[in-house]
Short mmCIF file of C-alpha atoms in Angstrom, two decimals:
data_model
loop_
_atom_site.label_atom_id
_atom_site.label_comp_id
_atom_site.label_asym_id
_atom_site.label_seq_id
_atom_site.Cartn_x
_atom_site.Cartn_y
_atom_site.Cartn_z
CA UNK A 21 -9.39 6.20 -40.46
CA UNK A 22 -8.92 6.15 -44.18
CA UNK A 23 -5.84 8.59 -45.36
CA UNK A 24 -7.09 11.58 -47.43
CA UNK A 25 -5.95 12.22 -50.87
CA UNK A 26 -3.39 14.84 -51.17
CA UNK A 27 -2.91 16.50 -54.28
CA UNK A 28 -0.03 19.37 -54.93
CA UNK A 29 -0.60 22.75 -56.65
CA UNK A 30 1.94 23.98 -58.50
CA UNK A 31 2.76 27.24 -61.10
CA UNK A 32 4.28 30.29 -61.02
CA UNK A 33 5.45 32.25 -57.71
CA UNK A 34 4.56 36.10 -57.04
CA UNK A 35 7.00 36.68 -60.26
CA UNK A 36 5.49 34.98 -63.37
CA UNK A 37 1.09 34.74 -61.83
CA UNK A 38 -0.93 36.47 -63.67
CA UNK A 39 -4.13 37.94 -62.35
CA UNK A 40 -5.91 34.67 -64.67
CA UNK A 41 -3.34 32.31 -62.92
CA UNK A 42 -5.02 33.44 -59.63
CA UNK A 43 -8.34 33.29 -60.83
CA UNK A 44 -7.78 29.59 -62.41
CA UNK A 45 -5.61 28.63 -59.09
CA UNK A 46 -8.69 29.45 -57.01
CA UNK A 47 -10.48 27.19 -58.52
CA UNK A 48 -8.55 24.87 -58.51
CA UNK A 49 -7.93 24.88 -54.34
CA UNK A 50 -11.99 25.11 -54.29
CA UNK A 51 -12.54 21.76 -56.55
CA UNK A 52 -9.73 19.99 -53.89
CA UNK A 53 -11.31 20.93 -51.52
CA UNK A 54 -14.89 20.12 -52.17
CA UNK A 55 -13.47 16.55 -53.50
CA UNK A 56 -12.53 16.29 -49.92
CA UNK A 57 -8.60 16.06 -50.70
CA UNK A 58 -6.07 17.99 -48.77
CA UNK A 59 -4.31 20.78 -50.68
CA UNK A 60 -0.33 20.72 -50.50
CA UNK A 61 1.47 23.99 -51.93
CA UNK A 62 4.95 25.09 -51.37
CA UNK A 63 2.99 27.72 -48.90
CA UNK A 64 4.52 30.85 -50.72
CA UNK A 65 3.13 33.66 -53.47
CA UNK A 66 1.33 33.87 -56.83
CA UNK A 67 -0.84 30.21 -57.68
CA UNK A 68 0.73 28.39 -54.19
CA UNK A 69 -1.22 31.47 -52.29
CA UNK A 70 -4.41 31.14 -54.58
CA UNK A 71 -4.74 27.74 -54.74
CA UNK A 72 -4.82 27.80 -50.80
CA UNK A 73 -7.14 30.69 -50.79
CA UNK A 74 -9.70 28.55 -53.32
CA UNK A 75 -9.47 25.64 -50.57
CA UNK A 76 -9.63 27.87 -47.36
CA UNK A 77 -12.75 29.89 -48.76
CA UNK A 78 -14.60 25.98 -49.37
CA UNK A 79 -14.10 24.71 -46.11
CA UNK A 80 -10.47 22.75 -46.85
CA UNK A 81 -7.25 22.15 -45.40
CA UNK A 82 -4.15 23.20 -46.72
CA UNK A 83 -0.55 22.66 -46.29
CA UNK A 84 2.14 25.00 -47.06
CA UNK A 85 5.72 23.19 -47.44
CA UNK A 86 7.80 26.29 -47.16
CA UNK A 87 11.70 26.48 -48.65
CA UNK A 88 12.31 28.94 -45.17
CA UNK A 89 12.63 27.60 -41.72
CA UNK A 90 10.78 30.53 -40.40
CA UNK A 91 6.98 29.43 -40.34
CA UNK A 92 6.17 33.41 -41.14
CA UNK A 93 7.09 33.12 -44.74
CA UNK A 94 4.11 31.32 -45.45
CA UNK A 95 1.06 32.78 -47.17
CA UNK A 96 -2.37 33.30 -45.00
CA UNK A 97 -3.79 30.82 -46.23
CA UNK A 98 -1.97 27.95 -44.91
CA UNK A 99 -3.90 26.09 -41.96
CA UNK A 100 -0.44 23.59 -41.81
CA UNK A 101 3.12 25.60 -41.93
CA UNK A 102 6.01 22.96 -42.57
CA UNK A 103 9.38 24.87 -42.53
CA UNK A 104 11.49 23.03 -44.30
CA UNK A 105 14.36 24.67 -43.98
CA UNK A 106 15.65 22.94 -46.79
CA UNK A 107 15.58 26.15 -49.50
CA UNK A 108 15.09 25.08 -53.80
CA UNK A 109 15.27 21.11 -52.51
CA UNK A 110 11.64 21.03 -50.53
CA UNK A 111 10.49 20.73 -54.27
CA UNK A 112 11.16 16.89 -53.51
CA UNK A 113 9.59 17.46 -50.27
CA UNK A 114 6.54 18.58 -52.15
CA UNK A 115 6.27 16.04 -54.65
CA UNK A 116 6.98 13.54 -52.67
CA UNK A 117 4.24 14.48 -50.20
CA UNK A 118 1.55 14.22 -52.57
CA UNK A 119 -0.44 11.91 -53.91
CA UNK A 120 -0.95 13.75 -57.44
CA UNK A 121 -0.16 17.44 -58.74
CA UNK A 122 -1.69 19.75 -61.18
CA UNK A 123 0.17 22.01 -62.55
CA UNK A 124 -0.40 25.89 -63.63
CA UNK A 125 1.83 27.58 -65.44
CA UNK A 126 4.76 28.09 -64.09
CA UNK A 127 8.46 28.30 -64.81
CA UNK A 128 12.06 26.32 -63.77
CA UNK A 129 10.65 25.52 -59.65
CA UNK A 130 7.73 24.29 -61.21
CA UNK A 131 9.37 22.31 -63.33
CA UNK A 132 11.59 20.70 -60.85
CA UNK A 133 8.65 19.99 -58.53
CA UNK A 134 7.13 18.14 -61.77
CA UNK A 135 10.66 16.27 -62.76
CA UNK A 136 10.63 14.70 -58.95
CA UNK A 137 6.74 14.04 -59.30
CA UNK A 138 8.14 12.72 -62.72
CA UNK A 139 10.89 10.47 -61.50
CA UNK A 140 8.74 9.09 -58.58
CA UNK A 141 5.54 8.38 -60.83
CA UNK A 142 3.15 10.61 -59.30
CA UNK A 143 0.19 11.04 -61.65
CA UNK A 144 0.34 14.89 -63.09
CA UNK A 145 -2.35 16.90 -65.05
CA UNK A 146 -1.60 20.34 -66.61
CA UNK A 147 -3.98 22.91 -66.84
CA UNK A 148 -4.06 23.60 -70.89
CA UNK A 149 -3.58 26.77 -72.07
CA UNK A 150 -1.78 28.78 -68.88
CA UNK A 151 1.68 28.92 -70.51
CA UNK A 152 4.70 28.60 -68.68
CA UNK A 153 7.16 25.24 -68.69
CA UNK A 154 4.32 23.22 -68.17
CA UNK A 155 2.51 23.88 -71.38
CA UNK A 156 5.13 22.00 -73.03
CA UNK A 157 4.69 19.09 -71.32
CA UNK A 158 0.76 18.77 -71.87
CA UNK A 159 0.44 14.65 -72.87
CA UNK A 160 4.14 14.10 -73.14
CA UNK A 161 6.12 12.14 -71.19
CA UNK A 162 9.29 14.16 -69.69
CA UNK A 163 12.45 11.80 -71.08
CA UNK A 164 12.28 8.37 -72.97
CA UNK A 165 11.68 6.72 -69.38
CA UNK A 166 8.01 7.34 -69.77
CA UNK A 167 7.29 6.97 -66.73
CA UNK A 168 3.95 8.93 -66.74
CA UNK A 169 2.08 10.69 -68.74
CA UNK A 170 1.22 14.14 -68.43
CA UNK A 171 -2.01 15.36 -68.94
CA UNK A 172 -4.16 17.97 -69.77
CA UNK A 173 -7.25 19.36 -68.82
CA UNK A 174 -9.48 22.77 -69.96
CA UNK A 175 -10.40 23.79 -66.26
CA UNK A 176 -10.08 23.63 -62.74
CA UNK A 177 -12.68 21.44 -62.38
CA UNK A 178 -11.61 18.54 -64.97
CA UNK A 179 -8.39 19.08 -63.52
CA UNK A 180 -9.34 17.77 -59.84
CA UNK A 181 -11.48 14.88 -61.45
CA UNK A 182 -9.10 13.81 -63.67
CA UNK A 183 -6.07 13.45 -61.16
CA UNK A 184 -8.15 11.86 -58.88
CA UNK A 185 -9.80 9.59 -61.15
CA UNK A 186 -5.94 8.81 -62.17
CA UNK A 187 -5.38 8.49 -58.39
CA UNK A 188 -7.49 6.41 -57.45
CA UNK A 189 -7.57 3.99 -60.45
#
């Protein structure tokens, strides 16, 4: 059995997602799932709990890495619970555990979660135009490492195709 692509969504918690973040985050978990990837989130509020929603309502797995160590934390949305136990630092946890992230907004978590992706040279695409830390970063590199290039897409669904294309290339 062939390993399935796993691809992290990150963006703003509860504090920070606006009712378009949702709507865009939805989307987003629906295009990973019906590209047959696994979703990984960091299983909380705000775009991590939308994103899974998007993936649960089209038939896809998700996987919420959680900062608690109480599985209960975790949004409804999250067919795998990992309680990491580890608090702020599972944002390495996440990165790590994916295969490519797209980002959504978001604000300093997110952009910890994208300076591990970053440092490790997972593949990252930015959704344009949904503010946040990320915005800044929309084809940049992060430092003069340049150790990849972040990109940017108009929607949801250019998103998923272009971090798989950059994936799987």
């Amino acid at each position: 059995m062939t390993k399935r692509i796993q691809i992290l969504v990150i963006g703003h918690n509860d504090n920070g997602c606006t009712p378009e973040h949702e709507k865009i985050a939805y989307e987003t978990g629906s295009e990973i799932a019906k590209s047959g990837a696994v979703l990984i989130s960091g299983g909380l509020g705000g775009v991590m709990r939308a994103s899974c929603h998007g993936a649960r309502d089209a038939g896809g797995l998700t996987v919420g890495i959680i900062p608690q160590d109480d599985p209960t934390f975790a949004n409804e949305f999250c067919d795998i619970v990992i309680p990491s136990g580890m608090g702020l630092t599972r944002d390495f946890l996440n990165a790590l555990s994916a295969d490519g992230i797209i980002v959504i907004g978001g604000g300093s978590g997110t952009l910890s979660e994208m300076a591990a992706a970053y440092m490790h040279k997972k593949p990252m695409v930015v959704i344009k135009n949904t503010g946040g830390v990320s915005q800044q970063y929309v084809d940049k590199y992060l430092d003069h490492r340049n150790n990849v290039k972040i990109l940017g897409a108009d929607n949801p669904k250019d998103a998923v195709k272009l971090i798989l294309s950059k994936i799987t290339s």
